[in-house]
Coordinates of C-alpha atoms and ligand atoms in Angstrom, one line a residue:
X1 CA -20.7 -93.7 -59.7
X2 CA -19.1 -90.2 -60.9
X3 CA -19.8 -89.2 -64.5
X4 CA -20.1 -85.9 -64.7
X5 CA -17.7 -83.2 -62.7
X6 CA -18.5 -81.5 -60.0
X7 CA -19.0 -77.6 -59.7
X8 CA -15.3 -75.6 -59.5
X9 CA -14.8 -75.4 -56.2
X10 CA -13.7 -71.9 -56.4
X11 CA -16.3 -70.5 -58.3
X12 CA -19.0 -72.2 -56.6
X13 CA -18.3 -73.2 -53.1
X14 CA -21.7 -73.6 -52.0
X15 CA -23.0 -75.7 -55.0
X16 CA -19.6 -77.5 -55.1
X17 CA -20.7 -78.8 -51.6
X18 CA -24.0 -79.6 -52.2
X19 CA -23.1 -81.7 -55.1
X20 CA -20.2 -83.5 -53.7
X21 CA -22.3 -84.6 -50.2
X22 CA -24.4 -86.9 -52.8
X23 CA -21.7 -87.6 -55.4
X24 CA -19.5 -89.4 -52.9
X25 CA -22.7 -91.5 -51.1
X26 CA -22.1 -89.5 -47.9
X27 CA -25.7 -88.4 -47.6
X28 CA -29.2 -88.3 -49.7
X29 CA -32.3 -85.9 -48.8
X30 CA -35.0 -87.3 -47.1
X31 CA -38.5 -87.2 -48.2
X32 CA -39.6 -84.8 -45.4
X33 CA -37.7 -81.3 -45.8
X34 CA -34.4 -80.6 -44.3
X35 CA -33.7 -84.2 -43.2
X36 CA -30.7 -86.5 -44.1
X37 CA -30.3 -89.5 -44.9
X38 CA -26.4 -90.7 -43.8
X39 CA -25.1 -93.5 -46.5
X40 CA -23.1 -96.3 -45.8
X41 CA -19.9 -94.1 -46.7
X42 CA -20.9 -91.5 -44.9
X43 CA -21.6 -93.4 -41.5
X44 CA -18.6 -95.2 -41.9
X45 CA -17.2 -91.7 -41.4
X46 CA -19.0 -90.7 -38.6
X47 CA -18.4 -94.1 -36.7
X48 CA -14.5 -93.5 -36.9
X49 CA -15.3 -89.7 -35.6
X50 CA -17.0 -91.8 -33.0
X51 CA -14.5 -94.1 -32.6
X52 CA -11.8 -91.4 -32.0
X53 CA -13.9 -89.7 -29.6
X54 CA -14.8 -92.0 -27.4
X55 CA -11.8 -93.1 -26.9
X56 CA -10.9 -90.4 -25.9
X57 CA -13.7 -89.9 -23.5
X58 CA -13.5 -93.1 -21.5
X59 CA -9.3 -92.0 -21.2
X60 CA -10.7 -89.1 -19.2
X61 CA -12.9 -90.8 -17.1
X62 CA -16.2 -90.6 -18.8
X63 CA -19.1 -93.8 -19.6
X64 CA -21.8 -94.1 -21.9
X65 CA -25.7 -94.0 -21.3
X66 CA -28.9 -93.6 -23.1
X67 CA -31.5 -91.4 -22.0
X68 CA -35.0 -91.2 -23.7
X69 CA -35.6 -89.3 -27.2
X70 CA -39.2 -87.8 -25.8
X71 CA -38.9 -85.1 -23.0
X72 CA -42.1 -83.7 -21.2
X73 CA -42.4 -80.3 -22.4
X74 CA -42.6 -78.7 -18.8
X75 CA -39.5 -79.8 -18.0
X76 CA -37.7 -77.4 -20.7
X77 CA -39.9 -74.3 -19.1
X78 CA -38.5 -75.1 -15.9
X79 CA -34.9 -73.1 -17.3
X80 CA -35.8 -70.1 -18.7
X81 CA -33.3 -69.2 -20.9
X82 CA -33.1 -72.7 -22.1
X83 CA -36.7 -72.7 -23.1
X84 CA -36.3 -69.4 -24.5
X85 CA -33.3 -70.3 -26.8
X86 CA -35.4 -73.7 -27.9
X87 CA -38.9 -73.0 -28.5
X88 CA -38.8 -72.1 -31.8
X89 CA -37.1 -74.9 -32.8
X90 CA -38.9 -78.0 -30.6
X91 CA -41.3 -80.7 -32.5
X92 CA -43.7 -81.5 -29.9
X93 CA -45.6 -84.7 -29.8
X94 CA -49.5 -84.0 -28.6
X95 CA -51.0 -87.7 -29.8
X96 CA -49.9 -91.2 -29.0
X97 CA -51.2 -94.1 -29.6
X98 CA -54.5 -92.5 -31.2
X99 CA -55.0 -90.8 -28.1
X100 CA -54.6 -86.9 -27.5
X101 CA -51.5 -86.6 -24.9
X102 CA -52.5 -85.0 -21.6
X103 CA -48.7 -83.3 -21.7
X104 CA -47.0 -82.7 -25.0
X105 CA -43.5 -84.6 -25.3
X106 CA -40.8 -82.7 -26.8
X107 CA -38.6 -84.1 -29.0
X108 CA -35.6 -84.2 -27.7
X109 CA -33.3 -80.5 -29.0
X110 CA -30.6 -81.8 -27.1
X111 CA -31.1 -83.5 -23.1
X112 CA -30.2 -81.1 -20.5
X113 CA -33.3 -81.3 -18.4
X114 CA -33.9 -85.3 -18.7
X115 CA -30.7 -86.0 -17.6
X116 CA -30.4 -83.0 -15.0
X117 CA -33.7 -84.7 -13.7
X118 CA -32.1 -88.0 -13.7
X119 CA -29.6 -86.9 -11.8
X120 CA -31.5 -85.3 -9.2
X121 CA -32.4 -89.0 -8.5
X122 CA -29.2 -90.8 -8.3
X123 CA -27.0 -87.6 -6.7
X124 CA -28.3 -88.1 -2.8
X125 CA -24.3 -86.8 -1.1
X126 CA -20.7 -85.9 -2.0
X127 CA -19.3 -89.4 -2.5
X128 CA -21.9 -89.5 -6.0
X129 CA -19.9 -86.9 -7.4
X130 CA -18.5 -86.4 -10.3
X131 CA -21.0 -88.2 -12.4
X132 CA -19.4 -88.3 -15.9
X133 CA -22.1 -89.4 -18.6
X134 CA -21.9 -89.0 -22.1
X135 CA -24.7 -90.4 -24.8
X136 CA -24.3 -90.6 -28.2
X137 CA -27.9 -90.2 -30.1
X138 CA -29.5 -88.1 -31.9
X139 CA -31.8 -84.5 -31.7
X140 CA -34.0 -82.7 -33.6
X141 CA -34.0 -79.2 -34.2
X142 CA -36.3 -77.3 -36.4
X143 CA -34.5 -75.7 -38.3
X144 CA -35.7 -73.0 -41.6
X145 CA -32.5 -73.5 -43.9
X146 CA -31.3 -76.8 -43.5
X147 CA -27.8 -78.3 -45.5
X148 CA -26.9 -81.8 -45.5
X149 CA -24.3 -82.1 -42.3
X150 CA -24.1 -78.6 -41.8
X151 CA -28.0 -77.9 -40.4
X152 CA -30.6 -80.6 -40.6
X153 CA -34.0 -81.1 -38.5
X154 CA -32.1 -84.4 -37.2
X155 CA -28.9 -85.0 -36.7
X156 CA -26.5 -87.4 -34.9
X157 CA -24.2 -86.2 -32.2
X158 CA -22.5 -87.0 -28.8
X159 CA -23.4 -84.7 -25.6
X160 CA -21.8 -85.4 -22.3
X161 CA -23.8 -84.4 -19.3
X162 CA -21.4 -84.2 -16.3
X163 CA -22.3 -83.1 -12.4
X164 CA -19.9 -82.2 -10.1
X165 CA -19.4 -81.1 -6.5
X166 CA -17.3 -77.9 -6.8
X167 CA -17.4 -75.0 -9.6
X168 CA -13.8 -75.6 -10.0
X169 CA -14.1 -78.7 -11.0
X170 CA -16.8 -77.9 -12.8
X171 CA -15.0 -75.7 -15.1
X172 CA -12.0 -77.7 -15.4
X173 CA -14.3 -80.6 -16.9
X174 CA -15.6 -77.8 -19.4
X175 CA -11.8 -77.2 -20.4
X176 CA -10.9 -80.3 -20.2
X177 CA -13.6 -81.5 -23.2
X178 CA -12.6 -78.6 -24.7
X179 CA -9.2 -79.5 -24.9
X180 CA -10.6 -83.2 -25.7
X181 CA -11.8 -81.9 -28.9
X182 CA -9.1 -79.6 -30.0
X183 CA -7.0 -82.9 -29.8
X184 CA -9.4 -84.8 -32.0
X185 CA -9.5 -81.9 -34.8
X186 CA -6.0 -81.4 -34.9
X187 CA -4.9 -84.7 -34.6
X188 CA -7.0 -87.5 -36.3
X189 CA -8.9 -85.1 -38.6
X190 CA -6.4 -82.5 -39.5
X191 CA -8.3 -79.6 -39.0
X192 CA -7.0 -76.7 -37.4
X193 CA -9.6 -75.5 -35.3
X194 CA -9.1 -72.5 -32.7
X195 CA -10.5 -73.0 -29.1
X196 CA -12.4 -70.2 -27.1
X197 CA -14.7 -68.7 -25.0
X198 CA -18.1 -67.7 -26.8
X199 CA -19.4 -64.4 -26.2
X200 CA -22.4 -63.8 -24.1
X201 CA -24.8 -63.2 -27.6
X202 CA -23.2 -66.3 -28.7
X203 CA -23.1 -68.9 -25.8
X204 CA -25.6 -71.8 -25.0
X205 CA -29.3 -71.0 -23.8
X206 CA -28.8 -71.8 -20.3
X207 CA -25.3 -72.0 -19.8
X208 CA -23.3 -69.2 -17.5
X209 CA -20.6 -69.3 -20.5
X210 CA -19.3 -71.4 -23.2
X211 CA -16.3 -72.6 -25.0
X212 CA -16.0 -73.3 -29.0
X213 CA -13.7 -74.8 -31.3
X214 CA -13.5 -72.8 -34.1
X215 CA -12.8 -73.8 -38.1
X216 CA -11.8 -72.0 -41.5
X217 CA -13.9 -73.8 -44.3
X218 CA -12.1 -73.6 -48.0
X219 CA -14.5 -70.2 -48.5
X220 CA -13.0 -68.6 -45.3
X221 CA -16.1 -68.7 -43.4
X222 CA -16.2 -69.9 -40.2
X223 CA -17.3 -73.8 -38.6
X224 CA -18.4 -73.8 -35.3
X225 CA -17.4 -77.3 -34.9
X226 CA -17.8 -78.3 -31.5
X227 CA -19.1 -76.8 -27.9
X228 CA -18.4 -77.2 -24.2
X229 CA -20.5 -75.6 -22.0
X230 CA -20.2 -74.3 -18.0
X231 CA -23.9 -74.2 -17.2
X232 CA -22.7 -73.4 -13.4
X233 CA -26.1 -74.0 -11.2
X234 CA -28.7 -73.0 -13.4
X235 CA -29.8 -76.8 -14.5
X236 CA -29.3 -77.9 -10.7
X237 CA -31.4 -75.3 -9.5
X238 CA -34.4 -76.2 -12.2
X239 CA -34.0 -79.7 -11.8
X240 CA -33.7 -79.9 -7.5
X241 CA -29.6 -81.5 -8.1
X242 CA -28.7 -81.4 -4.5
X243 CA -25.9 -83.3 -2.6
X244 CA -25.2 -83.5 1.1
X245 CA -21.1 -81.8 1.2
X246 CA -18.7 -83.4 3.6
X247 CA -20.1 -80.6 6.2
X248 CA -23.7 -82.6 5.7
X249 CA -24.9 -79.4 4.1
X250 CA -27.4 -79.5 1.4
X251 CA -25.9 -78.0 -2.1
X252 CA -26.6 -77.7 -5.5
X253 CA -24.3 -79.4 -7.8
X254 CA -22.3 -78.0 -11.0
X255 CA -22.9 -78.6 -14.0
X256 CA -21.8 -79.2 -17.3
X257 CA -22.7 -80.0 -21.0
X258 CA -20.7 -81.0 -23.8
X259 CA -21.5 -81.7 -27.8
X260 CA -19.6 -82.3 -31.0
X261 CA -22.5 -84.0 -34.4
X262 CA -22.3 -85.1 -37.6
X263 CA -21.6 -81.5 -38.7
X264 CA -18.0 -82.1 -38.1
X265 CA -18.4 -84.4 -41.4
X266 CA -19.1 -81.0 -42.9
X267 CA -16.0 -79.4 -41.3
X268 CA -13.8 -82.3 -43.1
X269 CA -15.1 -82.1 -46.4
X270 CA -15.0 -78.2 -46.3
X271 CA -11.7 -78.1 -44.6
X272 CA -10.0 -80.5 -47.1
X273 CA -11.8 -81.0 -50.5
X274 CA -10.7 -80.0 -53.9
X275 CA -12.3 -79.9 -57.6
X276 CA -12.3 -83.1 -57.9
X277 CA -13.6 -84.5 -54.6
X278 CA -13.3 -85.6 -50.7
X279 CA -9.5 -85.7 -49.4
X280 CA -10.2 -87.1 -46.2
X281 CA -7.7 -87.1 -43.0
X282 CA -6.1 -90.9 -43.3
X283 CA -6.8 -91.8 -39.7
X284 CA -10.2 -91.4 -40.4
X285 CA -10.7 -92.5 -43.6
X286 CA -13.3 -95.8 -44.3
X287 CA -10.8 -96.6 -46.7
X288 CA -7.2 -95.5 -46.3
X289 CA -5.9 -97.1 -49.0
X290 CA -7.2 -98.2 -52.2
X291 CA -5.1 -101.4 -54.7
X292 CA -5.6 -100.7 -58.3
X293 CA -4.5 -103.7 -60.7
X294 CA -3.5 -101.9 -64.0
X295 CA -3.4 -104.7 -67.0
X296 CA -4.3 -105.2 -71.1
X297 CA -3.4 -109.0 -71.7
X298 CA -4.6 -111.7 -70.3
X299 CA -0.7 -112.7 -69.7
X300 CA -0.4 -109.0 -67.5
X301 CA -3.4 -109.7 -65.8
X302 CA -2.1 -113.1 -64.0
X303 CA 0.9 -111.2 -63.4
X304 CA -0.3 -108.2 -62.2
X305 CA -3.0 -109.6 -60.2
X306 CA -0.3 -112.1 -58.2
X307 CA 1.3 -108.8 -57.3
X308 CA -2.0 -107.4 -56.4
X309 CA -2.5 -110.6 -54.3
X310 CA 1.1 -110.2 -52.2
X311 CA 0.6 -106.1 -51.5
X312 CA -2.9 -107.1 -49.9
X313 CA -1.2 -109.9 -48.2
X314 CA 1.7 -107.4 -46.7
X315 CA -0.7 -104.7 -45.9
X316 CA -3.0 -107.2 -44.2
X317 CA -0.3 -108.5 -42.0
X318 CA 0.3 -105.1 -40.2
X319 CA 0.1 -105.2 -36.9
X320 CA -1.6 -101.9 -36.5
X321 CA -4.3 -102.7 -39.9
X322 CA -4.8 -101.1 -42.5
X323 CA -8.3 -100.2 -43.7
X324 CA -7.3 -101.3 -47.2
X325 CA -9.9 -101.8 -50.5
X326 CA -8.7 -104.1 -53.6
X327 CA -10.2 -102.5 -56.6
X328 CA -10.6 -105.9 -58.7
X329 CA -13.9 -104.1 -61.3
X330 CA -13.1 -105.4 -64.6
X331 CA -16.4 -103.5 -66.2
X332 CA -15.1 -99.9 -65.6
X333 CA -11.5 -98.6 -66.5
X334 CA -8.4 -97.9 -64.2
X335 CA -8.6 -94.2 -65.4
X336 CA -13.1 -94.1 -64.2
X337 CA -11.2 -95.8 -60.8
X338 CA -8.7 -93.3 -60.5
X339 CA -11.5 -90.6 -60.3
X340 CA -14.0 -92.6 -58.5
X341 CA -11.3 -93.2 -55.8
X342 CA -10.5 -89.4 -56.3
X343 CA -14.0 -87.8 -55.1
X344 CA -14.5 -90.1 -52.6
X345 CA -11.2 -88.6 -50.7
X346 CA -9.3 -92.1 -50.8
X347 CA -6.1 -90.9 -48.9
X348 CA -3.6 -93.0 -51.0
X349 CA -3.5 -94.8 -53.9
X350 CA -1.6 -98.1 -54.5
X351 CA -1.1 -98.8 -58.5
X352 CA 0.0 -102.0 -59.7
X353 CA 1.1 -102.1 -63.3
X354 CA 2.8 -104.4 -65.8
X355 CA 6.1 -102.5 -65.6
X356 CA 5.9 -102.2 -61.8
X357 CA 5.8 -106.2 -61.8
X358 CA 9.0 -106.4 -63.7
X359 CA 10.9 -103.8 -61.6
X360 CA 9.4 -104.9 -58.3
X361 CA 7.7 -101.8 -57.9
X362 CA 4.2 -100.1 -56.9
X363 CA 3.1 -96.7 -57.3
X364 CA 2.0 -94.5 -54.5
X365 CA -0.4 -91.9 -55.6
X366 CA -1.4 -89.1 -52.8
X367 CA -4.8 -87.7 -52.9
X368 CA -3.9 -84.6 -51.0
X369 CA -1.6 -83.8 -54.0
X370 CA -2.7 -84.7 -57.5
X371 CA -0.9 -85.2 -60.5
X372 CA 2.6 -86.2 -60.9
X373 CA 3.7 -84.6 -57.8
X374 CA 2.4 -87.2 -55.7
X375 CA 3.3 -90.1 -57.3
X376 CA 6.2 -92.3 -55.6
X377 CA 7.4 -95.4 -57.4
X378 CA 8.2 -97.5 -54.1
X379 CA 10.1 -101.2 -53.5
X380 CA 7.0 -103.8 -53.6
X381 CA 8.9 -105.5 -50.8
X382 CA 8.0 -104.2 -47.2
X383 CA 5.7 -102.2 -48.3
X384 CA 3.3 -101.9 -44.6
X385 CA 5.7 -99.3 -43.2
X386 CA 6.8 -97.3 -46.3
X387 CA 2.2 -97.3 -46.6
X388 CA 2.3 -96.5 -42.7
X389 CA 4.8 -93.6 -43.1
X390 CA 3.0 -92.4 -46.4
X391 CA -0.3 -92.0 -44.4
X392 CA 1.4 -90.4 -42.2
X393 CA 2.9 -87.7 -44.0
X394 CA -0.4 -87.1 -46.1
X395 CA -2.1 -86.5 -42.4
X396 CA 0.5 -84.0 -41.6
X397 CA 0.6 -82.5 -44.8
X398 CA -3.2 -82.0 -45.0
X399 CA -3.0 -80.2 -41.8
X400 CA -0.5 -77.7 -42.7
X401 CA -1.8 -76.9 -45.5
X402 CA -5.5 -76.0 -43.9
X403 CA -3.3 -74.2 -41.4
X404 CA -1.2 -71.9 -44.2
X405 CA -4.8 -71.0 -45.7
X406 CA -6.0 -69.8 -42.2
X407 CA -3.3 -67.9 -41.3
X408 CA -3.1 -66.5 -45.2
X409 CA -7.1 -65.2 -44.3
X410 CA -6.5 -64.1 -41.3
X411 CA -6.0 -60.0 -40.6
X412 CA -5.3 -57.7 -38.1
X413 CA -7.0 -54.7 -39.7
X414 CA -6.5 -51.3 -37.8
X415 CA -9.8 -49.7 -38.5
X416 CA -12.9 -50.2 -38.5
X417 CA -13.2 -49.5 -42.2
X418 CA -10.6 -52.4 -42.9
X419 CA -12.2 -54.4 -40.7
X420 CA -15.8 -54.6 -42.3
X421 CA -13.5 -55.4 -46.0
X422 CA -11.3 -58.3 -44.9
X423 CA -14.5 -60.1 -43.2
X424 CA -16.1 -60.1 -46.2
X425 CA -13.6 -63.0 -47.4
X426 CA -11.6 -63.8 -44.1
X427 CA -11.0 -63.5 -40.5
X428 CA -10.2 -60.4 -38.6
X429 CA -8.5 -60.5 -35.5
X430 CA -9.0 -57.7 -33.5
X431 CA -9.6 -56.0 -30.1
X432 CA -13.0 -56.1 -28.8
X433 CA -14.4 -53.8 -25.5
X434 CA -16.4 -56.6 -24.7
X435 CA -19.8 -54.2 -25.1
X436 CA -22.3 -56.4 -27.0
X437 CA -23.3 -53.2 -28.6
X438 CA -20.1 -53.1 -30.6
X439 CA -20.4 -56.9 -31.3
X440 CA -24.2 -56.1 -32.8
X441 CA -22.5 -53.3 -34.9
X442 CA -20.5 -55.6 -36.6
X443 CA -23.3 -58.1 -37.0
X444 CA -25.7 -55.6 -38.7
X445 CA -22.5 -53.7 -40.7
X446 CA -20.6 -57.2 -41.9
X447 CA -22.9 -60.0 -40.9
X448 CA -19.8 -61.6 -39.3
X449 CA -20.0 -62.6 -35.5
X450 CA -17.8 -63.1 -32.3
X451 CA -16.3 -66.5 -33.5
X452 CA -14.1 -66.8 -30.2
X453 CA -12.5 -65.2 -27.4
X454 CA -9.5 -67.3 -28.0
X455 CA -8.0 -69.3 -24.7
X456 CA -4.5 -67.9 -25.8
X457 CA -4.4 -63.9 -25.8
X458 CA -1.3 -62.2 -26.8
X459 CA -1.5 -60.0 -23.5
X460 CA -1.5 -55.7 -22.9
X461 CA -4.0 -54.1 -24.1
X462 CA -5.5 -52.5 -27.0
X463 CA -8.6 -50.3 -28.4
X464 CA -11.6 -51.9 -29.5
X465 CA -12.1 -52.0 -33.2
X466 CA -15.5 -50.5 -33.0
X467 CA -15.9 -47.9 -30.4
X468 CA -11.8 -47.5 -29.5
X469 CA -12.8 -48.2 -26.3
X470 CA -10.4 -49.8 -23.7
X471 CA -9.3 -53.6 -24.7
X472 CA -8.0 -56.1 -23.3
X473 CA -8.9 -59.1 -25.2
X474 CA -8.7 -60.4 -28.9
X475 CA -11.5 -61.6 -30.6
X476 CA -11.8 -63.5 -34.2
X477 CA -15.0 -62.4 -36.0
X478 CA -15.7 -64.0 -38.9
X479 CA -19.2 -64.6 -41.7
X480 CA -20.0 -68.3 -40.3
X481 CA -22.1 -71.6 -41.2
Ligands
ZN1 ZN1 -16.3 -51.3 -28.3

């Protein structure tokens, strides 16, 4: 329960986080360093993220496995720039069962090669092709500086694993996810999220390139929040993924690999939350709406709580459901469950009062707008579609908002001296030669990376904001998570 107030959000971001990840029950630290524990509240979050997603996925054409959480370590040395990228962060298993393992198991980092070898079982000719596999699970990473949702040694994610029999279509699956995902952040959590192309420092060990969704966090830094990768033949050729083509010619396949975790809980709280708590998106709230009886007398009470009693029934009646929560605590007050409701980003408020009885009333409270501003006295009769059309207009609202604060941090500095300023507290969005020498400038001068090669580019041409060198593509650089 929230007693004492979180950190100003404005004065410390970072702490303001930390405290309100355990404050609202979404996670706990484990007892071995830089794990997390995910609390009921918190999953419930993640299996709507999950819910959204994969529907989503099967409406393109994609089905679930599971593939194992140990991997044989040669396996990952059999791609070099995969192994490369991993090894400092694998957890290798060397006993089992008491007994010293004759070949280390890694812990799964993510499942390239067990499913790559996989496939180079079940892909024997053309008509195998596309196989379109996604498993949800979890990895482990080793991470140094861990934060709950952000970077933990575990964490939960989806990554679809797809094989196909041409590049293009190859690359078209890597667009298409991306696009997948861009959907999903815009439209069910209300984050405005910018997709592009990695740069070659920044892409996946292994891949040939890789695409990004892209996030401004409530500090202005940057959210990778969710990758689709072209890994073009590499993994076929490590793994022996060959196909007999329609010319009964033996070929490698294409590949690709696709990922979006439990950091995008982190993207949601950063995106959305204020001083005093979650706001969370309402189509993916646990609770979207929370029913709080306000009464004295025992006389209000009955009455109040009959009114109580018919909103629940309404809202229950819906044909599309509401995931509604009656607040019926008599030990705490309805102020302590205006706040409690408050941090844990409860996306509207339904208060019943004695003098809402007698005028057939309810209140609407928004949580994306506190105070008096977003209250709405409403008719207690059909109430489902005046709560459907609320939600609805907090979701849009919360989006526009994180969109105004993007745009109001992002420059177009002309130099390179007003460049390395406005990344301190913002995103530049500038002209890059594409030289990774310029990109590790920046890097070493402002700490901010290449965020994206965004998919949309204005066009023409321009000088690069390093070296002035020929341009023809933008690039956001930004400090990021
Ligand atoms: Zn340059």
């Amino acid at each position: 329960m929230a007693e004492d107030k979180l950190p100003s959000r404005s004065e410390n971001f970072s702490e303001w986080y930390n405290q309100l990840v355990l404050k609202a029950e979404l996670a706990d630290y484990a007892p071995v360093r830089g794990c997390m524990v995910v609390r009921p509240y918190g999953w419930a979050l993640w299996e709507n993220i999950q819910a959204a997603l994969d529907r989503r996925f099967k409406a393109t054409g994609h089905v679930n496995a599971a593939f194992p959480l140990f991997i044989p370590m040669e396996f990952l040395e059999k791609e070099k720039a995969h192994v490369e990228g991993f090894s400092p962060e694998l957890a290798v298993v060397t006993i089992g069962g008491g007994q010293k393992l004759e070949e280390p198991l890694v812990v799964r980092p993510t499942s390239e090669t067990i499913i790559g070898y996989m496939y180079s079982k079940w892909i024997k000719s053309y008509r195998d092709l596309p196989v379109l596999i996604n498993q949800w699970g979890n990895v482990v990473r080793w991470e140094m500086r861990t934060r709950l949702f952000l970077r933990t040694l575990e964490f939960y994610w989806q990554e679809g694993h797809t094989a196909h029999s041409t590049r293009q279509e190859a690359e078209e699956e890597t667009l298409k996810i991306l696009d997948v995902y861009t959907d999903f952040a815009i439209n069910d959590a209300a984050v405005p999220v910018i997709p592009g192309k990695k740069t070659d420092i920044e892409k996946f060990a292994g891949a040939v390139y890789s695409t990004t969704i892209e996030a401004m966090m409530g500090d202005t830094r940057a959210l990778q929040s969710g990758t689709s990768h072209f890994l073009g033949q590499n993994f076929a050729k490590a793994f022996n993924i060959q196909f007999l083509d329609w010319n009964n010619e033996l070929q490698n396949v294409w590949t690709t690999s696709w990922g979006l975790s439990t950091r995008f809980i982190g993207a949601i709280i950063m995106t959305h939350g204020d001083d005093n708590g979650l706001v969370l998106p309402p189509n993916l709230a646990p609770t979207q709406i929370v029913v709080v009886p306000i009464y004295k007398s025992d006389d209000e009470r009955t009455k109040v709580m009959e009114a109580t009693e018919a909103v629940k029934k309404q809202l229950s009646a819906d044909s599309q459901g509401f995931r509604v929560h009656i607040d019926t605590r008599e030990e705490v007050t309805p102020g302590f469950k205006f706040n409690d409701w408050e941090l844990r980003g409860v996306p509207l408020r339904i208060e019943i009062g004695p003098k809402d009885v007698e005028k057939g009333t309810v209140t609407f409270a928004r949580r994306d707008m506190p105070g008096k501003a977003g209250k709405n006295f409403v008719s207690a009769e059909n109430l489902a579609p005046q709560a459907r059309e609320m939600l609805n207009t907090i979701q849009k609202a919360m989006f526009d908002k994180a969109l105004a604060f993007r745009q109001a941090n992002t420059y177009e500095p002309d130099n390179y001296e007003e460049f390395s300023r406005v990344v301190q507290n913002g995103w530049a969005y500038v002209w890059w030669c594409g030289d990774p020498v310029c990109e590790a400038r920046i890097k070493e001068d402002t700490k901010a990376t290449a965020r994206c090669i965004p998919m949309e580019q204005p066009g023409g041409e321009g000088k690069c904001i390093v070296c002035g060198g020929k341009s023809d593509q933008k690039v956001y650089f930004a400090k990021a998570y």
